[in-house]
XYZ file of C-alpha atoms in Angstrom:
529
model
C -5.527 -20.013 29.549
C -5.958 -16.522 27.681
C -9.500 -15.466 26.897
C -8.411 -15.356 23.560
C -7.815 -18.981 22.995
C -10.876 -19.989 23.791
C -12.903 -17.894 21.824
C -14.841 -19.483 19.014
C -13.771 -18.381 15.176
C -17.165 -17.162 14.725
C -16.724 -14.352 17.972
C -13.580 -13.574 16.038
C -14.871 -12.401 13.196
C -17.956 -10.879 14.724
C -15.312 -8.721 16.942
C -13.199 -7.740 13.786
C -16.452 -6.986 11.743
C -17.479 -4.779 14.494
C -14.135 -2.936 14.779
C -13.857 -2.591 11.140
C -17.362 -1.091 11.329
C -16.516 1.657 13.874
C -12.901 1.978 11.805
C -15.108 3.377 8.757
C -17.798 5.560 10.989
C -14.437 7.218 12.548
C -12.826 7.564 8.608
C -15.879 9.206 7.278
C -16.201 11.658 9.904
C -12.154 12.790 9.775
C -12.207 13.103 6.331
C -16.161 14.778 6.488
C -14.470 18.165 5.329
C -13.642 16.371 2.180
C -16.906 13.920 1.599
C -19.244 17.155 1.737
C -16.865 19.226 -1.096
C -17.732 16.006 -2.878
C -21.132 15.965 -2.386
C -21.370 20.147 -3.556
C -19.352 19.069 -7.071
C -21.764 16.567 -7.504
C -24.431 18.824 -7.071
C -23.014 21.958 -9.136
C -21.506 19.902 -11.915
C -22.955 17.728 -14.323
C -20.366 16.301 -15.141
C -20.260 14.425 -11.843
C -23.777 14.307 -11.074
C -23.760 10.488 -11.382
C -21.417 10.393 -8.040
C -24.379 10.272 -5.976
C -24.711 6.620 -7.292
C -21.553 5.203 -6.957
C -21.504 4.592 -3.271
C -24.399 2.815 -3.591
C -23.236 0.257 -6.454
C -20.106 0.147 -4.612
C -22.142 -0.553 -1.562
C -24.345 -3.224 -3.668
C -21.251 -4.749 -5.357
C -20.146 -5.685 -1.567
C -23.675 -6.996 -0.553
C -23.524 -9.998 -4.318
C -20.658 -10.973 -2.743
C -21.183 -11.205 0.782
C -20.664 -14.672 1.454
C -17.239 -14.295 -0.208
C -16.190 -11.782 2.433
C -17.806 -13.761 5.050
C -15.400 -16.722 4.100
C -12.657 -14.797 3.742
C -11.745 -12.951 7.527
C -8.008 -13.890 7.655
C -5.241 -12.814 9.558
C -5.061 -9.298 10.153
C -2.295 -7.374 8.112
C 0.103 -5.011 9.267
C 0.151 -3.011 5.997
C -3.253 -1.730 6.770
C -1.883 0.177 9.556
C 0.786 1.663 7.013
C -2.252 2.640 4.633
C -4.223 4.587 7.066
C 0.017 6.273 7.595
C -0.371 7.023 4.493
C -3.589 8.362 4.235
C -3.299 10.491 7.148
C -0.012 12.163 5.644
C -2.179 12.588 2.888
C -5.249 14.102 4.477
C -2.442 16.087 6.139
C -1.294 17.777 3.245
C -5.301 18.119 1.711
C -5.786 20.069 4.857
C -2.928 22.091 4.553
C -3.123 23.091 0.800
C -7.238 22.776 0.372
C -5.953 20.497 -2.453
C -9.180 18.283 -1.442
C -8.391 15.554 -3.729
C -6.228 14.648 -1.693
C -8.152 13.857 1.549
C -10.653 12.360 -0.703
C -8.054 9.618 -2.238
C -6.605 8.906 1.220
C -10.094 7.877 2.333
C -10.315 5.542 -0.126
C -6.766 4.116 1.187
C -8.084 4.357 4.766
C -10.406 2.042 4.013
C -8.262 -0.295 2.271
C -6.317 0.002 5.434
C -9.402 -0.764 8.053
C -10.011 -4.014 5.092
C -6.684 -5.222 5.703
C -6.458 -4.663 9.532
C -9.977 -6.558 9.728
C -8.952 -9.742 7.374
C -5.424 -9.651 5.492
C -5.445 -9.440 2.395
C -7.419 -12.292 1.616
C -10.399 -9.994 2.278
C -9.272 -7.481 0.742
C -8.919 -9.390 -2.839
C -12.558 -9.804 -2.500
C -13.033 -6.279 -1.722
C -10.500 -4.445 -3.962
C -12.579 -3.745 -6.605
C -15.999 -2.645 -4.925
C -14.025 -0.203 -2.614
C -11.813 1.339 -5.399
C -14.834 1.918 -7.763
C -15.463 4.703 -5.407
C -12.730 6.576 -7.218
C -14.849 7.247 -10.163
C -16.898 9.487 -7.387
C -13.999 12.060 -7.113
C -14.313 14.988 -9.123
C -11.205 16.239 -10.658
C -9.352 19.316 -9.673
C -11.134 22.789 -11.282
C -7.582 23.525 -13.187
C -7.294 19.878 -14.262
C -11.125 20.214 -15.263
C -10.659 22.893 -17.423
C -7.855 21.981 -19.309
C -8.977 19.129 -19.818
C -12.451 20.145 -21.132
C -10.310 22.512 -23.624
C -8.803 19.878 -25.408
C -11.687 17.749 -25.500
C -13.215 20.508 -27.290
C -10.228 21.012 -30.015
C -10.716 17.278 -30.639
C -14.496 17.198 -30.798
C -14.374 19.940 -32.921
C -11.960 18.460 -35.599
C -14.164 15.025 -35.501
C -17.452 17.145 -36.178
C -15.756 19.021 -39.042
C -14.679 15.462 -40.450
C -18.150 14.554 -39.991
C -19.775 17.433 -41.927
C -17.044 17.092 -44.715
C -18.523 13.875 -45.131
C -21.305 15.175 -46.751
C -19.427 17.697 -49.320
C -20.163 20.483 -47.096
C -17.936 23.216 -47.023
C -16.734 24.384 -43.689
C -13.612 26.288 -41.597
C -12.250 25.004 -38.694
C -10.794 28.102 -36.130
C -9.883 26.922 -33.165
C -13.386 25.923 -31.296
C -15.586 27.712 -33.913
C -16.887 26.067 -37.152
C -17.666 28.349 -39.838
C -20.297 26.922 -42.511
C -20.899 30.598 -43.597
C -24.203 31.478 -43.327
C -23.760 30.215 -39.643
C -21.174 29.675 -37.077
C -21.094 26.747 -34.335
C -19.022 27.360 -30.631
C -17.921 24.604 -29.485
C -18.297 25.423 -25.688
C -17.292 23.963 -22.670
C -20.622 22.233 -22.386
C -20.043 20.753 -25.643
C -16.233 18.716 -24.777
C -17.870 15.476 -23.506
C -16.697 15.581 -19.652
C -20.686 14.857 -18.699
C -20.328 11.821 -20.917
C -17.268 10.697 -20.435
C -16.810 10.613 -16.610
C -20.068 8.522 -16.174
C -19.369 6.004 -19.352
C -15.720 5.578 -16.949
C -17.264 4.484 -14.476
C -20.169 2.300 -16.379
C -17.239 0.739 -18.364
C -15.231 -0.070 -15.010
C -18.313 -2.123 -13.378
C -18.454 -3.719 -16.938
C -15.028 -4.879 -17.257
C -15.598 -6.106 -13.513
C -18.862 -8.220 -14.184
C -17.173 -9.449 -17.256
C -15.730 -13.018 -16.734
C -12.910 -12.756 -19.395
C -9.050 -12.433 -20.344
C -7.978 -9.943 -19.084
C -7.135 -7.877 -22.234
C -10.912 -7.849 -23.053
C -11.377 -6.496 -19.618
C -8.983 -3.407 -20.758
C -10.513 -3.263 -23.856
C -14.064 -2.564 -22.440
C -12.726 -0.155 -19.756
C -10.078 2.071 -21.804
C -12.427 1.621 -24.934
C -15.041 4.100 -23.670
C -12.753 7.332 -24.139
C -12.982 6.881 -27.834
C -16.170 6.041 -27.387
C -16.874 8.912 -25.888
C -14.750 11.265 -27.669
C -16.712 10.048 -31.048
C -20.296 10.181 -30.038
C -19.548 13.394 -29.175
C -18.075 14.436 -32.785
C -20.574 12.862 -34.275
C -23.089 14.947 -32.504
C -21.516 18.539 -33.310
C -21.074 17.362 -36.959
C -25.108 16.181 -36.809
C -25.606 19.832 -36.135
C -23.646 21.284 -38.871
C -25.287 19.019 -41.300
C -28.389 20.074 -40.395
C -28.005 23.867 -40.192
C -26.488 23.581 -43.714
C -29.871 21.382 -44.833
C -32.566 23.436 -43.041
C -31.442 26.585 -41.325
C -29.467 27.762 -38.126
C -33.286 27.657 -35.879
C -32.417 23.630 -36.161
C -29.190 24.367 -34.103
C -30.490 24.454 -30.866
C -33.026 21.954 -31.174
C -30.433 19.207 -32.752
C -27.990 20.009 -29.929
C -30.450 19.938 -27.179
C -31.547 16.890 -28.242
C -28.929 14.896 -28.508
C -27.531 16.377 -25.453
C -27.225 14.239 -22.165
C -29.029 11.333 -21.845
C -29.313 10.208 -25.921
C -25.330 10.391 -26.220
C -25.006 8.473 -22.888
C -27.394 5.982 -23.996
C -25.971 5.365 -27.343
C -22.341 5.266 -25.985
C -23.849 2.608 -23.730
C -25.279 0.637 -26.305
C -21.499 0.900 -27.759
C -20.449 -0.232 -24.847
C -22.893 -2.930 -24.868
C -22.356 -4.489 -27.849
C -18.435 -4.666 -27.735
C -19.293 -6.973 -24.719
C -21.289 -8.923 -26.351
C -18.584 -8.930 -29.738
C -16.220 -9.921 -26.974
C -18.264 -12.982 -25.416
C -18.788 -14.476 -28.648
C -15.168 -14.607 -29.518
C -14.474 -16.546 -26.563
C -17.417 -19.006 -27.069
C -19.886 -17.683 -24.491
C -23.183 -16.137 -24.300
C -23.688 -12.543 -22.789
C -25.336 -14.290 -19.793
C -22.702 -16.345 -19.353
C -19.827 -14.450 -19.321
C -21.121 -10.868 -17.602
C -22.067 -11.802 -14.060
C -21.269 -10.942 -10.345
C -17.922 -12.843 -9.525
C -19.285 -14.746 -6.415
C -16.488 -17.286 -5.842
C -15.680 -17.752 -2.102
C -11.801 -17.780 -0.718
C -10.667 -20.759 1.363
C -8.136 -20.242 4.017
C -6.198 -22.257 5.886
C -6.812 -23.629 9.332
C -3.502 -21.388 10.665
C -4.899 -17.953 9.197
C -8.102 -18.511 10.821
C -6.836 -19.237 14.614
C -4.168 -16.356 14.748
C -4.221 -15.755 18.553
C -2.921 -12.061 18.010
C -5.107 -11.182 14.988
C -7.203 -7.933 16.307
C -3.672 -6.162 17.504
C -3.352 -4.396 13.517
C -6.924 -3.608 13.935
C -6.757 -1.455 17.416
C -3.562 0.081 15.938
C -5.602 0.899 13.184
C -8.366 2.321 15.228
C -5.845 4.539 17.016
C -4.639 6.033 13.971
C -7.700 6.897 12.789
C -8.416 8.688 15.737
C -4.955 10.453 15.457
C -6.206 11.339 11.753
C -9.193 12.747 13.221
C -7.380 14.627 15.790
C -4.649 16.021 13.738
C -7.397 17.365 10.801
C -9.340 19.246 13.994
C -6.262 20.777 15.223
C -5.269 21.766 11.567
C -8.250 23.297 10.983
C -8.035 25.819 14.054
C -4.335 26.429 13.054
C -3.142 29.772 13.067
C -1.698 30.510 9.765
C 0.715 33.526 9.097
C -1.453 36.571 7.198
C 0.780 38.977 5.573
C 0.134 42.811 5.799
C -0.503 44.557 2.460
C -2.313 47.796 0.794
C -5.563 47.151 0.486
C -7.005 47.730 -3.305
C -8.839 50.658 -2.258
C -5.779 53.100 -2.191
C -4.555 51.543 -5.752
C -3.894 54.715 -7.794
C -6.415 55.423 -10.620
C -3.234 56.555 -12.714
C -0.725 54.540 -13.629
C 1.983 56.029 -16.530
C -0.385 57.621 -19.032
C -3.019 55.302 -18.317
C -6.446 56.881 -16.672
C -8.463 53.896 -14.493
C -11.919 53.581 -13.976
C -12.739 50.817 -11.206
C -15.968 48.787 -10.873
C -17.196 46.602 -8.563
C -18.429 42.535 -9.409
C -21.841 41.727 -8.889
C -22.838 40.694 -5.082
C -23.640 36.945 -5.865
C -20.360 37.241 -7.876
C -18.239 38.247 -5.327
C -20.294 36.238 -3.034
C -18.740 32.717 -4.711
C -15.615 34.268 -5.295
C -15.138 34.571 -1.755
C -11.987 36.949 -2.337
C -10.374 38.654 0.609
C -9.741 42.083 -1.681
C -9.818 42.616 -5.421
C -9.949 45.497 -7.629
C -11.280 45.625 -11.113
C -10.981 48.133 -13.625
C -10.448 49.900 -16.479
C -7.286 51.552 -17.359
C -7.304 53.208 -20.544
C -4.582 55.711 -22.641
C -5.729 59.493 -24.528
C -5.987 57.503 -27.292
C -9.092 55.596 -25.622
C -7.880 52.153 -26.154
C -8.284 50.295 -23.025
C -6.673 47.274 -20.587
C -9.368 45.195 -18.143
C -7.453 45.372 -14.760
C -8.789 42.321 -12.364
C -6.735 41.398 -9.286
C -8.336 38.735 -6.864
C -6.224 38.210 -3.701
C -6.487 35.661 -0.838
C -5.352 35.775 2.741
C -5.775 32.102 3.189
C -6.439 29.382 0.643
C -6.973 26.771 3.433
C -10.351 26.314 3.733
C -10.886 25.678 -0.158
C -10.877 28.997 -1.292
C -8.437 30.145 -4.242
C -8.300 32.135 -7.300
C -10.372 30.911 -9.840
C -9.081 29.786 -13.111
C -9.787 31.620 -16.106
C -9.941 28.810 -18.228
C -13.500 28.020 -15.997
C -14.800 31.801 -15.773
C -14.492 32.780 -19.334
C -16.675 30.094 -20.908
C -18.821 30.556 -17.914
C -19.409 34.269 -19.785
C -19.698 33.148 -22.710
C -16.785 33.474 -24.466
C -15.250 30.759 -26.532
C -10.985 30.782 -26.016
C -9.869 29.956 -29.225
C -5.885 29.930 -28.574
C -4.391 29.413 -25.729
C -0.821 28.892 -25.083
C 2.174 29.759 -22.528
C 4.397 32.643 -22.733
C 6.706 35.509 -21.093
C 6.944 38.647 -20.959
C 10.620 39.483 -19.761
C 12.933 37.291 -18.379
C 10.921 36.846 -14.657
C 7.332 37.118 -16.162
C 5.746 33.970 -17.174
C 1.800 34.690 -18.301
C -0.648 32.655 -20.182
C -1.997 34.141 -23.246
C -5.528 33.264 -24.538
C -7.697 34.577 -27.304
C -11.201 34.412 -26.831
C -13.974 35.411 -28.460
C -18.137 35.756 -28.320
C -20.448 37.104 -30.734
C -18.071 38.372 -33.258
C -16.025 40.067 -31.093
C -12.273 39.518 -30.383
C -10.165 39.785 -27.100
C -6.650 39.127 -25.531
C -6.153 37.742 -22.124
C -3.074 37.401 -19.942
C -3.119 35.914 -16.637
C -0.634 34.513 -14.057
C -0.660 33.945 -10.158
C 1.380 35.891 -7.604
C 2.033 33.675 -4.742
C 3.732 34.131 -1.857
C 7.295 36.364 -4.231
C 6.644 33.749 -7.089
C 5.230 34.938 -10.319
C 3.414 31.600 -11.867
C 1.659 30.754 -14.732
C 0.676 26.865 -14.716
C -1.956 25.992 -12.293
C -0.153 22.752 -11.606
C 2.835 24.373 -10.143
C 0.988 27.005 -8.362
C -0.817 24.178 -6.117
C 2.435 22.617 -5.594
C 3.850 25.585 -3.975
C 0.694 26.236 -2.038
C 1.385 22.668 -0.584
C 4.640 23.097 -0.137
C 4.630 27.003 1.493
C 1.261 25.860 3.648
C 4.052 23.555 5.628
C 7.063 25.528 5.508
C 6.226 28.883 5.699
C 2.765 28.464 7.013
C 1.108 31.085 4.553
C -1.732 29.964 1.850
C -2.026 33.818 0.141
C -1.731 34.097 -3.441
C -3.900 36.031 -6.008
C -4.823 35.764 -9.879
C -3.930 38.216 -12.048
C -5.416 38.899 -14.847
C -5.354 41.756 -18.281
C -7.926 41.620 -20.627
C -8.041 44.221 -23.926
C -10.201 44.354 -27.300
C -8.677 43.111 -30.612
C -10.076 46.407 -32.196
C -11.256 46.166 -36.096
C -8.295 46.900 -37.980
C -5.858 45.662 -35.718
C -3.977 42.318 -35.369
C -3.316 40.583 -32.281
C 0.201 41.459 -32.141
C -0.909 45.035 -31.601
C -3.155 43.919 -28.495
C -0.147 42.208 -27.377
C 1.327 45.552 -27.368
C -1.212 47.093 -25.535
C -0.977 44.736 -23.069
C 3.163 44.594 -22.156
C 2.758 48.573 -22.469
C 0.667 48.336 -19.678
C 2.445 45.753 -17.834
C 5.608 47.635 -17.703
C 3.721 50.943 -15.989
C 1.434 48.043 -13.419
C 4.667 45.740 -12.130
C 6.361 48.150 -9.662
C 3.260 49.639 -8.223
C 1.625 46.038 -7.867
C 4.098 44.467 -5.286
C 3.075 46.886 -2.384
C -0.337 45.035 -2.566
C 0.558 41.313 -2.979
C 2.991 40.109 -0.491
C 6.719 39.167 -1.256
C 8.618 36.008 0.328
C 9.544 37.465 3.150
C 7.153 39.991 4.475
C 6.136 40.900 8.251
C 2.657 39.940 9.187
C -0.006 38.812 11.761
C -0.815 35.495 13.107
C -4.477 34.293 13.156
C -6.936 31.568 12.519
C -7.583 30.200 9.249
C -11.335 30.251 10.408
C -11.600 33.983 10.834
C-alpha cells in the first residue's frame, strides 16, 4: 500500500497548505524587482498612496472567510501550472522591456496559479476576489498616467465652468485655464482627480464585493464611482471660481486646499454610501443586511477530496516558480548589445545659421533622470529668436530607466499644456505638438522618441518596440527628443511652428551620428554596469 493512501484528508491539506505557502514566499521573491517599484510609486505618488493598504484588506478579506477556504481544498488543477506559464512569460517580457506592469500582473496570476495547484478551483472561487483586489495596488504606467490625468483635467475643467455658469457668472474656458477676468484658474495636473479616483476604485470594488445583491447593482456601485469621481471634482474647481468671483482671488488657495484630498474622498464616499443604501432598499433589505462578508462554505464531494495524485500540479508548480526565479536572475545579469555613438559633448554649437548655447540640468535633476548622455541648449538665429534643444539618451532601458514623458515633466514645472495633439513634420517625422503655458507666458513644444532607427511619437508604440527589440535585437537604447520655443507677443503659433521645422530641417542630419540607427556596430556588456 502507497503512503499516500493512507494518509488522513486532514495531512492532505496540511501538506498542500504548506506547499502553497512556500509557492507564494518563492513568487514574491522572483517577482521582488517588481513589488519594490511598487512600493516607491506608492511612496512618490499620491495618487497611489492608498496601495500600502490593499494587501492588507486583501489579506483580511481571506482571514472573514477562512473557514470557507478551509472547506474548500479540492483536487489540485492543472491550469494552475499553465498560470504560473503564463506569468513567467510575462515576468519574462517585464524584465526584458522594464515595462514593470507587467511582472506585477503576472504575480497576481502566479498566485492564482499556486490557488489552483493547492485546491482546484473550488478554492479558488472562494479566493478570486480577495487575491484580484490586489490589482487596484498597481500603479499605472507614467505615459498612461499622464494622459490620462490630461483628459481628466479637460473634463473637470468643462464641469467647473458649468458649475460657475450656474451662478450667472461670466467665465472663458481655454483649454485647462478658466478666465473669470479679474483672475485666472490652472487646472493642473494635481487638480484631474487621479488621487481620488484610484482609491474610490478600489473602495467601490470591496463595496460591490460585501454587497449581497444582483449583480447589476454590484456594477452599478463599482463603475458608478468614475462619475462620481469625475463630478466631485468639477464641483470643487467650480466652488473656487464662485468664490474668487464673490470675495477675491486670496480665497483661491484656501478653497482649493481645503477641499483637496481627504474632504472630496470623504464626500465621494458618502456618495458611494448612500447609492448602497438606495440600492438595498429597492430590493427590500436593510444596509446591514445586505452589505456583509460573504462567508458561505463550499461542499465537495467525497471523490475530490481523496484524489490519490492531488499534490503532483502543486510540485510542478513549485518547479516553475523556481524556473521563474531562475530565469529573472539570469535576465538580469544579461549582456545586452550597447551601440557606439558621439557622445553630446562634441555636438556642434552651430548648426545652419543657428548659434547654441548649452547648459547643464541641475544635479538632483539629472540625478532622477538617470540619463546615460544628454545635451541641452539653446540654439538661437541673428534675429535672437530662439529653439530649447534637449536630447536625453539611454544605453539601456532595462533596469527601469527611460526617457521621461513630457506630458509628466512640464506640469511638474509648472506649466499648464493647453493643446496637445499629434502631428508630422515630413513624410518620416511624426512629433507631438503641445502648447503650454505658465504665468502669462506662451510656448510650443515638439517631442518624439528615437529608438533603435525608428522615429516615434506615441508612448504606447514606443514601449511596444522596446519589448519587442529587447528580445530580438537585444538592445533597450532609445532617447526623447524634445524642441521647445516662445510664442513671442505679436506672433501666432503658426509662426513658432515655423521656427521650430526651420530648425528641424538644419538638426536631422547632424542628429543621427549621436543616436544609433537599426543596424549599428557596438559592444556587448551587462545591463548592470
Amino acid at each position: 500500500m502507497s503512503v499516500q493512501s493512507i494518509e488522513s484528508p486532514g495531512t492532505r491539506a496540511t501538506r498542500a497548505w504548506i506547499l502553497g505557502f512556500i509557492a507564494a514566499l518563492l513568487a514574491t521573491i522572483g517577482f521582488s524587482g517588481a513589488l519594490l517599484e511598487l512600493v516607491r510609486r506608492w511612496s512618490t505618488q499620491e495618487e497611489y498612496s492608498h496601495g500600502f493598504l490593499i494587501p492588507f484588506v486583501a489579506a483580511w478579506l481571506l482571514w472573514t472567510r477562512r473557514d470557507a477556504l478551509l472547506a474548500a481544498i479540492g483536487r489540485p488543477s492543472w491550469i494552475g501550472a499553465a498560470l504560473i506559464l503564463l506569468a513567467m512569460a510575462m515576468h519574462v517580457m517585464g524584465q526584458f522591456s522594464a515595462i514593470f506592469i507587467l511582472s506585477q500582473l503576472a504575480f497576481i496570476i502566479a498566485l492564482l496559479g499556486i490557488i489552483l495547484a493547492v485546491g482546484g478551483t473550488s478554492l479558488l472561487r472562494v479566493a478570486f476576489v480577495p487575491v484580484i483586489f490586489l490589482i487596484f495596488a498597481i500603479p499605472l504606467p507614467y505615459f498612461i498616467d499622464a494622459n490620462l490625468s490630461l483628459q481628466l483635467q479637460l473634463i473637470s475643467s468643462q464641469l467647473g465652468v458649468f458649475f460657475i455658469r450656474l451662478f450667472q457668472i461670466p467665465v472663458y474656458l481655454d483649454g485647462n485655464l478658466i478666465d473669470l477676468g479679474t483672475y485666472k484658474l490652472q487646472v493642473v495636473d494635481a487638480c484631474s482627480g487621479l488621487r481620488y479616483l484610484f482609491p474610490l476604485l478600489s473602495l467601490s470594488f470591496l463595496a460591490a464585493y460585501l454587497f449581497q445583491a444582483p449583480i447589476w447593482q454590484r456594477a452599478l456601485v463599482l463603475f458608478s464611482s468614475i462619475p462620481i469621481t469625475i463630478a466631485m471634482n468639477g464641483f470643487r474647481i467650480g466652488l473656487v471660481g464662485v468664490t474668487v468671483d464673490r470675495w477675491g482671488p486670496r480665497m483661491a488657495e484656501g478653497v482649493l486646499h481645503f477641499f483637496e484630498g481627504w474632504i472630496i474622498f470623504i464626500a465621494s464616499g458618502f456618495l458611494l454610501t448612500a447609492e448602497v443604501v438606495l440600492l438595498a432598499r429597492l430590493s427590500g433589505r436593510g444596509f446591514f443586511e445586505a452589505f456583509r462578508v460573504p462567508t458561505d462554505a463550499v461542499q465537495l464531494s467525497r471523490e475530490t477530496r481523496s484524489e490519490p495524485t492531488g499534490s503532483i500540479p502543486l510540485y510542478a508548480c513549485l518547479l516553475l516558480i523556481c524556473a521563474t526565479v531562475l530565469t529573472g536572475l539570469l535576465i538580469s545579469n544579461r549582456s545586452e548589445i550597447i551601440p557606439e555613438r558621439s557622445r553630446f559633448v562634441t555636438f556642434p554649437a552651430t548648426i545652419g545659421e543657428w548659434r547654441g548655447r548649452a547648459s547643464l540640468l541641475e544635479p538632483q535633476v539629472e540625478h532622477g533622470l538617470a540619463l546615460e548622455d544628454y545635451i541641452l541648449s539653446d540654439y538661437s538665429k541673428p534675429d535672437g529668436k530662439a529653439v530649447n534643444l534637449y536630447v536625453a539618451y539611454y544605453a539601456s532601458q532595462r533596469t527601469g530607466e527611460s526617457p521621461h514623458s513630457p506630458l509628466v515633466c512640464i506640469p511638474g514645472d509648472g506649466w499648464l499644456i493647453t493643446k496637445l495633439e499629434r502631428t508630422s513634420y515630413g513624410a518620416e517625422q511624426p512629433m507631438n505638438r503641445a502648447v503650454i503655458e505658465r504665468n502669462g507666458s506662451k510656448q510650443l513644444v515638439y517631442y518624439w522618441y528615437e529608438e533603435r532607427g525608428r522615429r516615434i511619437a506615441s508612448e504606447y508604440w514606443s514601449k511596444w518596440y522596446l519589448l519587442s527589440d529587447a528580445i530580438t535585437k537585444n538592445r533597450s537604447d532609445g532617447a526623447l527628443v524634445r524642441l521647445i520655443t516662445t510664442v513671442l507677443p505679436g506672433e501666432l503659433e503658426r509662426d513658432a511652428d515655423s521656427r521650430l521645422q526651420s530648425f528641424i530641417r538644419d538638426l536631422l542630419p547632424g542628429l543621427s551620428g549621436y543616436l544609433p540607427s537599426a543596424a549599428v556596430p557596438g559592444i556587448t556588456r551587462s545591463s548592470k554596469t
